[in-house]
CSV table of N, CA and C in Angstrom, one decimal:
chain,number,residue,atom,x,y,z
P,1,UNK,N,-15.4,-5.4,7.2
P,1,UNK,CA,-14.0,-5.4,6.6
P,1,UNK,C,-13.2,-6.7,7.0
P,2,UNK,N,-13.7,-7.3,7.8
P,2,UNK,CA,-13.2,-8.5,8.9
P,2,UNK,C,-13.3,-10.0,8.0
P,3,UNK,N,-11.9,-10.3,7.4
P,3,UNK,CA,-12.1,-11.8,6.4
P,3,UNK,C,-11.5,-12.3,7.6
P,4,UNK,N,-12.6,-14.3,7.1
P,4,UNK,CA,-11.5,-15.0,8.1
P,4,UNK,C,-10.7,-16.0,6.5
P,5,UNK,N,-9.7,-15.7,7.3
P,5,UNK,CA,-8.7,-16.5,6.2
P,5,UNK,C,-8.0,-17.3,6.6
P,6,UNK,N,-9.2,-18.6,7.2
P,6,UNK,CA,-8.2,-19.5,7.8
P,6,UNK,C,-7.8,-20.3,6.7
P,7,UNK,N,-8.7,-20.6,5.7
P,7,UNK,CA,-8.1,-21.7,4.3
P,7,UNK,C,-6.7,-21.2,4.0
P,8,UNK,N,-7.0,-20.2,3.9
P,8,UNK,CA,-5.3,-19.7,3.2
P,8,UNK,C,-4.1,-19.7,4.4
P,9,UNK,N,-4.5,-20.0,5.7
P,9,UNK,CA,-3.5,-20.2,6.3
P,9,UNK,C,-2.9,-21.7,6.9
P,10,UNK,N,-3.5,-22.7,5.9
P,10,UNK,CA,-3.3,-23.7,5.7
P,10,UNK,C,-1.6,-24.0,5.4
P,11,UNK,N,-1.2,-24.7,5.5
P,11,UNK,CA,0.4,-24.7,5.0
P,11,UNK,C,0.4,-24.6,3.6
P,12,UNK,N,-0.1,-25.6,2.8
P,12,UNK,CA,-0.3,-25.5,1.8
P,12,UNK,C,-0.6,-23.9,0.6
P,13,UNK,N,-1.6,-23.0,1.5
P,13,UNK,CA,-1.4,-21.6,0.3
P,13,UNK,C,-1.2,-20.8,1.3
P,14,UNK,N,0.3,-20.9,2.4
P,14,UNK,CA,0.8,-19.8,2.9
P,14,UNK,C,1.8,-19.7,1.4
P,15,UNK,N,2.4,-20.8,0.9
P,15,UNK,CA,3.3,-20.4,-0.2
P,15,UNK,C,2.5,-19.4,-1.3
P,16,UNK,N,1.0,-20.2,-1.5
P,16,UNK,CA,0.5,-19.0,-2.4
P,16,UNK,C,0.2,-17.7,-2.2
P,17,UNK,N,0.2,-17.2,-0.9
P,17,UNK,CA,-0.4,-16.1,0.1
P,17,UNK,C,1.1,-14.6,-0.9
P,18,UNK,N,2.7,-15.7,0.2
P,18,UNK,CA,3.6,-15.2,-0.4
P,18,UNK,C,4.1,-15.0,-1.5
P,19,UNK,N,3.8,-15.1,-3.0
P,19,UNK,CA,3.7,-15.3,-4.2
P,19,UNK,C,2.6,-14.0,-4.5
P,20,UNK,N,2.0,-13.5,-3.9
P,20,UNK,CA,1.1,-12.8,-4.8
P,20,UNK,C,1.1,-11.0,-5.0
P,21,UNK,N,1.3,-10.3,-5.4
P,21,UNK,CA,1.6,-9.4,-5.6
P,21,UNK,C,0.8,-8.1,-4.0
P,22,UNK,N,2.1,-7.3,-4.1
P,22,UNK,CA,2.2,-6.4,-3.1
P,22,UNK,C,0.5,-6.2,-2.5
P,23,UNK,N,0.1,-5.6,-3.9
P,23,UNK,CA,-2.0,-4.7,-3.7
P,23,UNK,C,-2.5,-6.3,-3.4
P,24,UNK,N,-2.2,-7.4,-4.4
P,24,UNK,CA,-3.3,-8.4,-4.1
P,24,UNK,C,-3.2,-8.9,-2.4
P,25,UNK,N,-1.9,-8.9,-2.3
P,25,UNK,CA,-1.6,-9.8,-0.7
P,25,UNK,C,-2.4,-8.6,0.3
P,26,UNK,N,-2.1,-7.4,0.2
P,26,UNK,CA,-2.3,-6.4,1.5
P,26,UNK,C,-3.8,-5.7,1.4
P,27,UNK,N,-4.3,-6.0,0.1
P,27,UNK,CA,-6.0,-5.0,-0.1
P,27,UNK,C,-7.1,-6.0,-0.6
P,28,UNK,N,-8.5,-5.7,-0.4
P,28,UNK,CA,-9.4,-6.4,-1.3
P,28,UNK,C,-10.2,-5.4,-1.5
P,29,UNK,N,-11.3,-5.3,-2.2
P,29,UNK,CA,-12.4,-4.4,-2.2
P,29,UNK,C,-12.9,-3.8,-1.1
P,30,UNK,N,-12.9,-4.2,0.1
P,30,UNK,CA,-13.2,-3.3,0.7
P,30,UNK,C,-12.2,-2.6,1.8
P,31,UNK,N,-10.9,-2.5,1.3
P,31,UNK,CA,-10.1,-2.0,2.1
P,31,UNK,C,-8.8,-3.1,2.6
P,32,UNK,N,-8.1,-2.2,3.5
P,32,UNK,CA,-6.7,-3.8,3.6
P,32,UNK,C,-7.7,-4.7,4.3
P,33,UNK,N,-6.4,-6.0,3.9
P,33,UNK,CA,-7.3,-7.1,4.3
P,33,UNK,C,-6.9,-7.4,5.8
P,34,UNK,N,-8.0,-8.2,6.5
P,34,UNK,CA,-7.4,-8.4,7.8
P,34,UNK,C,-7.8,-9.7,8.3
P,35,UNK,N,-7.2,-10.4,9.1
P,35,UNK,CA,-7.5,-11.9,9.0
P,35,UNK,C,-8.8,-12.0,10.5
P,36,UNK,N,-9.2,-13.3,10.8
P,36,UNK,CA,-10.1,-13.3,11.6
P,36,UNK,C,-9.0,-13.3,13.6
P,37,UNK,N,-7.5,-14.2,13.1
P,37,UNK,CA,-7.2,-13.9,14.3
P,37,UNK,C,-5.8,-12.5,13.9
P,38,UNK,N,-5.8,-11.7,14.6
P,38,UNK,CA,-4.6,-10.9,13.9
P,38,UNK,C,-3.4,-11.2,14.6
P,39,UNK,N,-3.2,-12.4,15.6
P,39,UNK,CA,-1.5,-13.2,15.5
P,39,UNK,C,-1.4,-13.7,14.3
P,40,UNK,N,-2.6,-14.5,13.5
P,40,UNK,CA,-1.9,-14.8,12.3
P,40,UNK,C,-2.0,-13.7,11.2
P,41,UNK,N,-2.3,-12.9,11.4
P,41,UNK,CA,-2.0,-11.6,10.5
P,41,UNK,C,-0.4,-10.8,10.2
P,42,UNK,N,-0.1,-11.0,11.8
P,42,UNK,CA,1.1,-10.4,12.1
P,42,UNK,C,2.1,-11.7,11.2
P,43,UNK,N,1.9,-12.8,11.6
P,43,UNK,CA,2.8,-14.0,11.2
P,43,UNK,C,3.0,-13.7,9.8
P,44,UNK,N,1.9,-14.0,9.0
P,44,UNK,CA,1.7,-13.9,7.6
P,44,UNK,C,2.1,-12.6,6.8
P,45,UNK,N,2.3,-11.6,7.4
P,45,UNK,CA,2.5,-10.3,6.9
P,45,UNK,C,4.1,-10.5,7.2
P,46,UNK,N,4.6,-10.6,8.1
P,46,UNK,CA,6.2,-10.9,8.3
P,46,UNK,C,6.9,-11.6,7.5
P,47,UNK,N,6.4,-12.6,7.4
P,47,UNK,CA,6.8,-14.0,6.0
P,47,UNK,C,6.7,-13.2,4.8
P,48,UNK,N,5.7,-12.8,4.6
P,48,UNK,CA,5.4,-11.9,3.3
P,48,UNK,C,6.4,-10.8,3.1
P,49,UNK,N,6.7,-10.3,4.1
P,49,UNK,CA,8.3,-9.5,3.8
P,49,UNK,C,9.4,-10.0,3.7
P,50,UNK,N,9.7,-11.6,4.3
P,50,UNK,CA,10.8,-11.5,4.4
P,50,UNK,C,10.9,-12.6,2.9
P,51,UNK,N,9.8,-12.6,2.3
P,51,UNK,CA,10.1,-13.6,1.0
P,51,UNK,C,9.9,-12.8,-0.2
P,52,UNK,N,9.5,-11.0,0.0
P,52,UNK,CA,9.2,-10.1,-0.9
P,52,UNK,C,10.1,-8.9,-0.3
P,53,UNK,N,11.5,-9.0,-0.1
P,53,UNK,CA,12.2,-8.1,0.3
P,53,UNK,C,11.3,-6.2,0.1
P,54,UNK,N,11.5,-6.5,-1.1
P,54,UNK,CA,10.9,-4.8,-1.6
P,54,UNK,C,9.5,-4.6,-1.0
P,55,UNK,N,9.0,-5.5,0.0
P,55,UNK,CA,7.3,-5.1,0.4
P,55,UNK,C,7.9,-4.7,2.0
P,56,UNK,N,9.3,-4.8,2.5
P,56,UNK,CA,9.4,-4.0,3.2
P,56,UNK,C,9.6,-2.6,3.8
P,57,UNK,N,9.6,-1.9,2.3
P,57,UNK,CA,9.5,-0.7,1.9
P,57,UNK,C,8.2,-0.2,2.0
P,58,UNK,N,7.1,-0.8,1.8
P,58,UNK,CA,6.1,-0.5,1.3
P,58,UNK,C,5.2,0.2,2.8
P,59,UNK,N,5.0,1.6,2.7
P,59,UNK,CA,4.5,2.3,3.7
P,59,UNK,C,3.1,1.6,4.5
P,60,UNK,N,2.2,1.4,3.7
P,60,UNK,CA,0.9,1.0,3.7
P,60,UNK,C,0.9,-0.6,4.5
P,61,UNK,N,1.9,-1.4,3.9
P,61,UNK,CA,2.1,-3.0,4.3
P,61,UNK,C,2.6,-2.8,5.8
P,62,UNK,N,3.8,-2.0,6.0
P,62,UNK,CA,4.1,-1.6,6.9
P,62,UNK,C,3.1,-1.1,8.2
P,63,UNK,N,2.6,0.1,7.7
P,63,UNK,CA,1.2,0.4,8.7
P,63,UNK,C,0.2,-0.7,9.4
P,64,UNK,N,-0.1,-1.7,7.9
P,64,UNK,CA,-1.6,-2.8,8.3
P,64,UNK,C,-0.7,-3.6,9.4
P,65,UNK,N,1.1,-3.7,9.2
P,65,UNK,CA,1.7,-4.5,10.3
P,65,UNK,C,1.8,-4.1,11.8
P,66,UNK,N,1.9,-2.9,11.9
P,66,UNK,CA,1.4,-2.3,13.0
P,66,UNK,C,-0.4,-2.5,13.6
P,67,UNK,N,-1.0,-1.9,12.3
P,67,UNK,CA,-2.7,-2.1,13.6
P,67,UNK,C,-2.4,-3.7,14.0
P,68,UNK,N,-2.2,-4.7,12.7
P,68,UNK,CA,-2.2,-6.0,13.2
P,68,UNK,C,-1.5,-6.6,14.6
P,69,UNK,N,-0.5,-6.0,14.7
P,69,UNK,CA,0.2,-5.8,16.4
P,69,UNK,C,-0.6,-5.2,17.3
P,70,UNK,N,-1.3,-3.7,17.0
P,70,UNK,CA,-2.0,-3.5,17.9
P,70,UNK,C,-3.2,-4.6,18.0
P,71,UNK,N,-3.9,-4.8,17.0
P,71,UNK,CA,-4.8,-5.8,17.1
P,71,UNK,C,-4.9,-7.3,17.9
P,72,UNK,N,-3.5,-7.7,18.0
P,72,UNK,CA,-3.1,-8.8,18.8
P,72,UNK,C,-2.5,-7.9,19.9
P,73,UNK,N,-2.7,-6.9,20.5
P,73,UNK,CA,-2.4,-6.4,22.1
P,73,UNK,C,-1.0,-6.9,22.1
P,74,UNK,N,0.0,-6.2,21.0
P,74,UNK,CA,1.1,-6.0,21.1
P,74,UNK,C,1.4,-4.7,20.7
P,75,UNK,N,1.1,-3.8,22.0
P,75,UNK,CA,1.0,-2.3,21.4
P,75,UNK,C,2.5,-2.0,21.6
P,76,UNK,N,3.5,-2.3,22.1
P,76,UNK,CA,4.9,-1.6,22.3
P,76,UNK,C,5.4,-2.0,20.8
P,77,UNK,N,5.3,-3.5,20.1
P,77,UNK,CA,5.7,-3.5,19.0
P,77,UNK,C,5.1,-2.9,18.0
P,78,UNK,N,3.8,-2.3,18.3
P,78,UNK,CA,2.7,-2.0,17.2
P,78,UNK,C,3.2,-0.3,17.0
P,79,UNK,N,3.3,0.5,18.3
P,79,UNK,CA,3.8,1.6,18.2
P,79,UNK,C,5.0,2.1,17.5
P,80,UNK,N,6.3,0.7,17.9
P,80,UNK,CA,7.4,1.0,17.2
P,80,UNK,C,7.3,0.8,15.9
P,81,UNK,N,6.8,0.2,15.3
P,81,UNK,CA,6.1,0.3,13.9
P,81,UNK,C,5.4,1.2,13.3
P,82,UNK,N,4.3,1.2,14.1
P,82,UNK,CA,3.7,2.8,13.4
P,82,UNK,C,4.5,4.3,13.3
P,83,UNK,N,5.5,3.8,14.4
P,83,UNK,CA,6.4,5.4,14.6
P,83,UNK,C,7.4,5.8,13.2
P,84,UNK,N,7.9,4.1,13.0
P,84,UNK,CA,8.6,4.4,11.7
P,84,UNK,C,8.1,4.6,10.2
P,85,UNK,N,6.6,4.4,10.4
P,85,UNK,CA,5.8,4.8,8.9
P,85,UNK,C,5.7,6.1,9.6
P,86,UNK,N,5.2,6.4,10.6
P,86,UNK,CA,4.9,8.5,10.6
P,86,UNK,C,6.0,9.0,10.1
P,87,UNK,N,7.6,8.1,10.3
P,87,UNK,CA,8.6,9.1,10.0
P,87,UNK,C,8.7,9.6,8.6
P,88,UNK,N,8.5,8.6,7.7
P,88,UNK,CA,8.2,8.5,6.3
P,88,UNK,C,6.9,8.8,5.5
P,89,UNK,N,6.3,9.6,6.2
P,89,UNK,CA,5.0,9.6,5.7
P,89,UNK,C,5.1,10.9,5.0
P,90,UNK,N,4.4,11.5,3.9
P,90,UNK,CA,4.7,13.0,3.4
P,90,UNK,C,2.8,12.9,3.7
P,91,UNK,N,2.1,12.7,3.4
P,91,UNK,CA,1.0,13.0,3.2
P,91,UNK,C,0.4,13.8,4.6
P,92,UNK,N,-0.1,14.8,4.6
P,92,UNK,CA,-0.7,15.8,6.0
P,92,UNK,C,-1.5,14.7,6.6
P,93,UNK,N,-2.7,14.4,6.2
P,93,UNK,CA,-4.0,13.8,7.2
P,93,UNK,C,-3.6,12.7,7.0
P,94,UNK,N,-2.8,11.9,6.7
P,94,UNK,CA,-1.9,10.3,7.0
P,94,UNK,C,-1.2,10.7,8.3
P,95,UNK,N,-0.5,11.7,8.7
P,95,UNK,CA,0.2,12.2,9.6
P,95,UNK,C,-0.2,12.1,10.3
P,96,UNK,N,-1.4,12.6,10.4
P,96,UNK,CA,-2.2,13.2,11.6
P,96,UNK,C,-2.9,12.0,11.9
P,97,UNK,N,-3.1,11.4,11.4
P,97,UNK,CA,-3.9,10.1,11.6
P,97,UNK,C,-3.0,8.9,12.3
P,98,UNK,N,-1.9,8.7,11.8
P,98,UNK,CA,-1.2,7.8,12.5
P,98,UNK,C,-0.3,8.5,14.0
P,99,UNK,N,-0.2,9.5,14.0
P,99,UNK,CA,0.0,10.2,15.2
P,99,UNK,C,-1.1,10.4,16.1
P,100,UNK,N,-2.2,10.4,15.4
P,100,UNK,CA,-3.4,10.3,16.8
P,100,UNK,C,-3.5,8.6,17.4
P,101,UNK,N,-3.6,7.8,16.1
P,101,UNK,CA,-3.5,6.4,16.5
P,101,UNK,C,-2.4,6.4,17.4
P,102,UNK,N,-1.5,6.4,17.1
P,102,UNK,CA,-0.1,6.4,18.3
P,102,UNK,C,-0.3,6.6,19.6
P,103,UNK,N,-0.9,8.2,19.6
P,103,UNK,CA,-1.3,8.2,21.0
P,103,UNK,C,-2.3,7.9,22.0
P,104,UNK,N,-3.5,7.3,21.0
P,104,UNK,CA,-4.6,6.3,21.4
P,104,UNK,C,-3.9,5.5,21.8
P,105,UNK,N,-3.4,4.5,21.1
P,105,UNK,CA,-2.4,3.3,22.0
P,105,UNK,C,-1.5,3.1,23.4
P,106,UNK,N,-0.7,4.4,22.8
P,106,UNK,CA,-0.2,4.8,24.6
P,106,UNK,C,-0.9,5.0,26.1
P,107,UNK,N,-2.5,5.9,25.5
P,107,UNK,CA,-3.2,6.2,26.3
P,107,UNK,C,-3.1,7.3,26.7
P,108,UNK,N,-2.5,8.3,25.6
P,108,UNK,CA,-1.8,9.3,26.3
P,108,UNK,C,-3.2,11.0,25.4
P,109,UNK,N,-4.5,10.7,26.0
P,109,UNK,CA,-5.6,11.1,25.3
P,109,UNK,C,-5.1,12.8,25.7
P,110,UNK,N,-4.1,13.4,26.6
P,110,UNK,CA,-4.0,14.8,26.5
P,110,UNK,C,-3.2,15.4,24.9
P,111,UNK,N,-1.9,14.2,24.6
P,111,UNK,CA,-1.7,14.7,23.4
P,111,UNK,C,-2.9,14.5,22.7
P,112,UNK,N,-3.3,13.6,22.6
P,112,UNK,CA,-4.5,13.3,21.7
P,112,UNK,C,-5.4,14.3,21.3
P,113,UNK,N,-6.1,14.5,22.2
P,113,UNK,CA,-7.0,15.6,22.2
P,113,UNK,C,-6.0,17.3,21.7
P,114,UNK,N,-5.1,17.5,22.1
P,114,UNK,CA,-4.1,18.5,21.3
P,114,UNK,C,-4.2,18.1,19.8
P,115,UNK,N,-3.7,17.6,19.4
P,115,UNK,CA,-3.2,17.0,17.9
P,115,UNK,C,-4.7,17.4,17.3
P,116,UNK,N,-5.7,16.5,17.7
P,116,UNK,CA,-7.2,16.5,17.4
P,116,UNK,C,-7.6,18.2,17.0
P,117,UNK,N,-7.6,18.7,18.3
P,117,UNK,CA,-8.5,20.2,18.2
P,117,UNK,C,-7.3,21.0,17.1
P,118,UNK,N,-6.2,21.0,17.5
P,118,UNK,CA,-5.3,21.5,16.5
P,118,UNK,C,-6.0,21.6,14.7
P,119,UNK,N,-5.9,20.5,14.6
P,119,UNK,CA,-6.7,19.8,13.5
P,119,UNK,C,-8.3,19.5,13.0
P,120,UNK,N,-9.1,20.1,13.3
P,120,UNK,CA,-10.4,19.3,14.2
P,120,UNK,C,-11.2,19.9,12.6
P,121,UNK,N,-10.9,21.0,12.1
P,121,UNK,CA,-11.6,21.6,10.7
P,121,UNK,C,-11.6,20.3,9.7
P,122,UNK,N,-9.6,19.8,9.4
P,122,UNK,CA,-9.4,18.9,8.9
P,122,UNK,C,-10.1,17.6,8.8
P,123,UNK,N,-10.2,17.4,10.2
P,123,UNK,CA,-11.0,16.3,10.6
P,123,UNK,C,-12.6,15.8,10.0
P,124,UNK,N,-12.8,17.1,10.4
P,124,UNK,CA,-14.5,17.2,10.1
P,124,UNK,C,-14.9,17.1,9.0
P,125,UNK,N,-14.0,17.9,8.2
P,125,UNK,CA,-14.3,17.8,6.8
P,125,UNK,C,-14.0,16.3,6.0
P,126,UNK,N,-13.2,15.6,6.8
P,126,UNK,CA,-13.2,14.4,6.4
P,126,UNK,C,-14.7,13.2,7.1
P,127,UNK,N,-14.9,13.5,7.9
P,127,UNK,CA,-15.6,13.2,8.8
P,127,UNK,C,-17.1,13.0,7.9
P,128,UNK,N,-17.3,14.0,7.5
P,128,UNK,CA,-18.6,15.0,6.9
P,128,UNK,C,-18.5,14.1,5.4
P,129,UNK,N,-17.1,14.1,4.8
P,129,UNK,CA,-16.9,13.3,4.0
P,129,UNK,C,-17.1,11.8,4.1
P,130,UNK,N,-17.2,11.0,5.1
P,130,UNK,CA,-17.0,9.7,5.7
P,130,UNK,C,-15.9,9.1,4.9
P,131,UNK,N,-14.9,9.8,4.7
P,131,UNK,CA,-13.3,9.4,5.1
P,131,UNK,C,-13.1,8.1,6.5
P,132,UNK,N,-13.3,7.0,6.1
P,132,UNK,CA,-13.1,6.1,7.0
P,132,UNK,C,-11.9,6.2,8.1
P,133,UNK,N,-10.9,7.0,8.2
P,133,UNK,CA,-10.0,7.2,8.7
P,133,UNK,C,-10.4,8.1,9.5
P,134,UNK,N,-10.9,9.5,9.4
P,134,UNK,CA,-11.8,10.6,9.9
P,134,UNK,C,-12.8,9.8,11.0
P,135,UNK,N,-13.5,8.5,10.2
P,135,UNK,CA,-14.3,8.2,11.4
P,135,UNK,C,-14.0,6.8,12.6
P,136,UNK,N,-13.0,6.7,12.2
P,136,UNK,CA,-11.7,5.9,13.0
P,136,UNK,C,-11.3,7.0,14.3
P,137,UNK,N,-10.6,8.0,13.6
P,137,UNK,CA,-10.4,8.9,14.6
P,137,UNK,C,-11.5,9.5,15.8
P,138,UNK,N,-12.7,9.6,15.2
P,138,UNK,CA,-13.7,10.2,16.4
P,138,UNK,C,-14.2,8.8,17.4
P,139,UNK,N,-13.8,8.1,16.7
P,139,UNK,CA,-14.0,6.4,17.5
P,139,UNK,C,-13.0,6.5,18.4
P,140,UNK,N,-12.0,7.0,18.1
P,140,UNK,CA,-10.9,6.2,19.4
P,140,UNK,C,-10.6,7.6,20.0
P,141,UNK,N,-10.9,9.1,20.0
P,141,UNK,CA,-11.3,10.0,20.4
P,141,UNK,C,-12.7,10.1,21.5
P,142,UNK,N,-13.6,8.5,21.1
P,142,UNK,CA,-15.2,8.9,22.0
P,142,UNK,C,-14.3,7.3,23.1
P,143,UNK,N,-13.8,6.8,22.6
P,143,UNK,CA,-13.4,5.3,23.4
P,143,UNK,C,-12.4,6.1,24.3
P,144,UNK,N,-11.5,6.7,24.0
P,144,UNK,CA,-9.9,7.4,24.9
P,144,UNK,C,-10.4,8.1,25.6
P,145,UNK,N,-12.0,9.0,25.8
P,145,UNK,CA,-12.3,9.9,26.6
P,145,UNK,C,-13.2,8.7,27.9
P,146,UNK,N,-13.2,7.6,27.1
P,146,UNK,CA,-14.2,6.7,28.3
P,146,UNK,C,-12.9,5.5,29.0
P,147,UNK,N,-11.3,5.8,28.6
P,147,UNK,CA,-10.3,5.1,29.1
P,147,UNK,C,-10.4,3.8,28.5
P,148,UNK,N,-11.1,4.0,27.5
P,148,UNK,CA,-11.1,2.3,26.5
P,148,UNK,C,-9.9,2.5,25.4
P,149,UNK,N,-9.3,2.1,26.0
P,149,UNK,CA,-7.8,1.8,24.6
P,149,UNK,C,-7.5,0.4,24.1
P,150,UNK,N,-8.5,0.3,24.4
P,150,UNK,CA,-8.8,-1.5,23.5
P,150,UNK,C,-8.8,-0.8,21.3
P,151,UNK,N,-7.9,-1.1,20.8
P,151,UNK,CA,-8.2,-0.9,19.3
P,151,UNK,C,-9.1,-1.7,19.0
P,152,UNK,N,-9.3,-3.0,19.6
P,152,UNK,CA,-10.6,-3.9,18.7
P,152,UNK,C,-11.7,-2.6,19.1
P,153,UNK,N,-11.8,-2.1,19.3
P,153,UNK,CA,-12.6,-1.2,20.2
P,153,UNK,C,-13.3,-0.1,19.3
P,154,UNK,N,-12.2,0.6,19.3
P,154,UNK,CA,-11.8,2.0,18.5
P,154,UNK,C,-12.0,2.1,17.4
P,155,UNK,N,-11.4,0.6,16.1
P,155,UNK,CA,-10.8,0.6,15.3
P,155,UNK,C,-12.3,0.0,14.4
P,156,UNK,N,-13.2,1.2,14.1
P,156,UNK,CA,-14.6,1.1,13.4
P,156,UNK,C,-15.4,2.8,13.2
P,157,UNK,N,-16.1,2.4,12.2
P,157,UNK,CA,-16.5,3.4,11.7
P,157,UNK,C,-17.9,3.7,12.4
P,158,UNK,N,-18.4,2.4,12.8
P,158,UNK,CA,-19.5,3.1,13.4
P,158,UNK,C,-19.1,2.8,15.3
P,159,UNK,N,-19.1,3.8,15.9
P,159,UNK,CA,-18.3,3.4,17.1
P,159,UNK,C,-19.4,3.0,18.1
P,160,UNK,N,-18.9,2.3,18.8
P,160,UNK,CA,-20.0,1.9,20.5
P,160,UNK,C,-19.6,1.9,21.4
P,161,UNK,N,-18.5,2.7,21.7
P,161,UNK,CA,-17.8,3.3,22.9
P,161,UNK,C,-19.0,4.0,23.4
């Protein structure tokens, strides 16, 4: 899932980066996009809102700005971000999902593991599904039981915690 987009963070096509539409800037074929360092992830995504007012709205842009924070081991800003997409979120297993991330980051694996088992049918069935999100979660569920709260860590489908 891992692009490096250093060309495009050339001075030259950051203007074209900002110019391009909500889906094209934030997704590619194989899911959001993510840069090779994610300080310039975070950079680039910020500009991108503040030159596309209405993509500050946008739940999903919002979220990738958070892992991108977590990803650059800026978890206090990353949390306060992901707390404000859980507030707005209607979808059930988006919920649960960004609320387990949440408390992966904190470290705080007792809620975690609550939320988890509460949930764990849901899970599985996504899981069983390979719901990439489903297997996100049992990744930073097998890394938070071994005190690895590194998201570069966690944040994969096939885990090696």
């Amino acid at each position: 899932l891992l692009e490096n987009w250093r060309e495009y963070l050339q001075e030259e096509n950051i203007d074209h980066m900002l110019q391009m539409s909500l889906h094209d800037f934030d997704q590619t074929s194989q899911g959001w996009r993510k840069f090779a360092n994610p300080a310039d992830q975070v950079e680039v995504i910020k500009k991108y809102i503040e030159a596309n007012p209405d993509a500050k709205k946008d739940q999903v842009l919002a979220w990738h700005l958070g892992q991108a924070l977590a990803f650059d081991q800026k978890v206090d800003e990353a949390v306060k971000t992901m707390e404000e997409v859980l507030k707005n979120e209607s979808i059930q297993f988006n919920k649960i999902y960004y609320e387990l991330t949440i408390h992966f980051l904190r470290g705080e694996m007792d809620k975690f593991n609550k939320l988890y088992y509460q949930f764990e049918s849901e899970i599985d069935k996504f899981f069983e599904e390979g719901i990439t999100n489903a297997l996100i979660v049992n990744c930073m569920k097998q890394c938070g039981e071994k005190s690895n709260f590194d998201y570069k860590s966690a944040y994969t489908s096939e885990c090696k915690c």
